[in-house]
């Protein structure tokens, strides 16, 4: 289908778009825009087979979500007051969009040169994005892609970074969506490298990769990066990084156009490769942009060739774009390594690669473990390096249909509700293509005999589809279908063909662990035996992977063809071991042992600030009467040793364990003098726990302690358990257990974490915990909820203002230094926190007077990372480093102020360091002081007499957010905000 409209910028029109770019000369300053004509646009090419979906699989399932407009709306011009508002062009993820961005940043429009709107007579196929033209010089508002398309975009200073989907809370409004009947299949077949007919050359597929975008590598707010720290004892460590060497000087990037335009990518590759086979068999081409390790003789190469199927003559133009340095080809190198993984017979599951042939079976739990690797090439302080780590994928023998059958046998009445609770929100794997999907819903009104329109041509049932394409026989015709909806990021892409995907439970297996499995000690113990490998075992696995590359001829050729070589062993470097901290209790001051654990010393001394327990309530059911008596006796013995004076409680014995019985008893017994409610549950039940916590934390504002009967059932462990409960109760009543030396005065430390509940479609909940005293042992907590119409930062601003007021109320002074530790922020959101959130939080200071300008430091805390640090002792195997190990050079980010800290001790497996990124800092802290502060804060989490992985305020915020998100579902009573009631 053709028309007079502008060339498309989606996948189907990338060649036409590029041809328009090449035909438009770059305008010089003051040059008049030349008229440009529009060209026809063909419907986007469809992949085959494409995934089926149901026409009416329930609410939101029947509709195929399809983007109607390719633009993101108008954006005001920055050129001057009263300037005209111009819409921004759509920019896709492919390599055509890469070249388009290059032209836009140089002041050249890829659509038309100076025209304000497409021709009125333009005809656009249904479902194809219509790109509005833009004024000359207007920068594109385009999120950077993660694949090769981002290579040139990183060089454009005008590009706008992508908004993340996490706790930054900045939500871009998606364009209007046109809903059309569903026509896709349940899933797309697994992409595999293809080669054009007759060429015999395999090309890496230039798809978006897991490598982080260039936005992460260049902070928008320049933070003064201090020199590496010097305090502590120097030690030798090894890391899971391997330096990469390059023999080629550059990678050459070319723009390729075809005249007349060719829609088929496969045909474009075939015609181009016929010519390139005599020049270089090593190339990467996605239909528009070509990468070569060698330079062609001419800057512009034009040749003519005939079609592979007919005698149509085509003119192919290869124009040099630029020479890329190795640091600008990170996405390309990641594509090459993914190709190497496939050469090594590894299968992609999610973002990583695994070896199904080396799977380990755990039959007693119906589980299997696939070993694999995580690879990523990034630029670090010391250059480009390969980050390599061992990964494991846990799969279930049972299909989702087996799980449904078990649920039905247990209780038919609540079958659908229980299936929704256990299955919706989980990740499933379809073994016929090794693809993973998130289950967003269950279509109870659909089954495998339901039909869908296959390629808009024929009506087909799911049974027929799976038999035809995968030779899979479906036996249960009455099972419902699982629904996977496209992500928001997919819908925002111009020309998006993302649609609802329907999966058959019989052909899908669950991945990961259920909550029931996680609470089963035997399951976790058996899994840990295979997945928690020691540093020495991990080192062996990493070396084995590199050896496999050098021993496999095809894998090594893929590497060397691009002029790359990887070290044969992991990187060794210098680090520092911080001195142990002194722990102050009421009577004694101790030095933390090498494992940073002082649990034994804590039980032999008194709490720093004990709170007497005079008025409290003990509620239990009849069958737990004896256990409650034993617990009470042990409390009376343990509390005085901890400095806590205790009085007998008011005891209530219930005749049954119904939730309402507990609520009625507690509600009737609460009075103004009551300090605490202790409840003993016979079993663990989420609904009962949530109901009691809502009553105590929201309705009545009384600290509560819930104990599962099994926890206090063993006499030999009763003393240890009771001591921990007594210490936790002391914290909930406002007491303090221990303290450290904090040399900085007038400082407020803040921890922020966010709870997301996409499985239940709930709101995101931000938890804000701030210190209120010099020793950082007393905390003030607030929560805020994020709604679709409100950004999370709006609630966090209110929390910060309330915390500063509370600090002033207690100390009669305002804090002069505010240090915020922000948990759960991904690499793509660092700039958002450093700019937008920082500006919003800084604006809060004006409420306390124009002269109040405290220093503000924002530190991102990342704990889900793949970096590993090993202690490299002379002549010994690698082992875990001791708590206090700091690395702040060589493997740190190139343009960021960051460091790695190992703060906790682990008894199994390999320790994971915590990554700290200082995105904003106006304090006078040097590197040693910042690292020391972070390490001190890991000692102050009162729920564990030892160091934890993240600073205490972050851990407190995590506990609070989880309690509110899982149980309370609303803001806790403000009367509890100055106590750690959420432990």
Short mmCIF file of C-alpha atoms in Angstrom, two decimals, residues 46-57 61-64 180-189 432 443 445-470 474 481-483 499-504 507:
data_model
loop_
_atom_site.label_atom_id
_atom_site.label_comp_id
_atom_site.label_asym_id
_atom_site.label_seq_id
_atom_site.Cartn_x
_atom_site.Cartn_y
_atom_site.Cartn_z
CA UNK A 46 5.04 -9.50 9.38
CA UNK A 47 7.06 -12.25 10.95
CA UNK A 48 5.95 -15.82 10.44
CA UNK A 49 4.64 -17.56 12.38
CA UNK A 50 3.25 -14.81 14.54
CA UNK A 51 1.79 -15.47 17.95
CA UNK A 52 -1.96 -16.17 18.37
CA UNK A 53 -4.08 -14.38 20.89
CA UNK A 54 -7.69 -14.67 21.79
CA UNK A 55 -10.28 -12.38 20.29
CA UNK A 56 -12.20 -12.03 23.53
CA UNK A 57 -10.24 -13.54 26.37
CA UNK A 61 -7.67 -9.54 26.56
CA UNK A 62 -9.92 -9.33 23.56
CA UNK A 63 -8.29 -6.17 22.36
CA UNK A 64 -5.02 -6.11 20.59
CA UNK A 180 -8.57 -3.65 17.04
CA UNK A 181 -9.48 -7.33 17.01
CA UNK A 182 -6.65 -9.54 18.17
CA UNK A 183 -4.82 -11.31 15.39
CA UNK A 184 -1.51 -12.44 16.84
CA UNK A 185 -0.44 -15.79 18.18
CA UNK A 186 0.17 -16.64 21.85
CA UNK A 187 3.87 -15.92 21.55
CA UNK A 188 6.60 -15.17 19.08
CA UNK A 189 8.99 -17.94 18.03
CA UNK A 432 9.05 -25.42 23.13
CA UNK A 443 -8.99 -16.00 30.74
CA UNK A 445 -13.90 -17.94 29.29
CA UNK A 446 -11.32 -19.25 26.84
CA UNK A 447 -9.78 -22.68 26.20
CA UNK A 448 -7.52 -24.35 23.63
CA UNK A 449 -10.49 -24.77 21.27
CA UNK A 450 -11.02 -21.02 21.14
CA UNK A 451 -10.17 -19.47 17.81
CA UNK A 452 -8.20 -16.46 16.67
CA UNK A 453 -7.44 -14.86 13.32
CA UNK A 454 -4.06 -16.04 12.13
CA UNK A 455 -2.38 -13.27 10.11
CA UNK A 456 -5.83 -11.85 9.33
CA UNK A 457 -6.23 -14.69 6.87
CA UNK A 458 -7.66 -17.76 8.51
CA UNK A 459 -9.42 -18.72 11.69
CA UNK A 460 -7.40 -21.17 13.75
CA UNK A 461 -7.75 -22.81 17.16
CA UNK A 462 -4.92 -22.91 19.67
CA UNK A 463 -4.82 -26.70 19.32
CA UNK A 464 -4.25 -26.38 15.59
CA UNK A 465 -1.66 -23.66 16.00
CA UNK A 466 0.53 -25.60 18.42
CA UNK A 467 0.26 -28.77 16.36
CA UNK A 468 1.18 -26.96 13.16
CA UNK A 469 4.08 -24.88 14.44
CA UNK A 470 5.51 -26.88 17.35
CA UNK A 474 -2.86 -30.50 23.81
CA UNK A 481 -5.73 -19.64 28.99
CA UNK A 482 -3.01 -17.56 30.61
CA UNK A 483 -2.78 -13.92 29.59
CA UNK A 499 -0.46 -7.60 21.41
CA UNK A 500 -1.98 -9.64 24.19
CA UNK A 501 -0.47 -13.12 24.31
CA UNK A 502 -2.43 -16.23 25.25
CA UNK A 503 -0.62 -19.24 26.69
CA UNK A 504 -1.82 -22.78 27.30
CA UNK A 507 2.60 -26.13 27.85
#
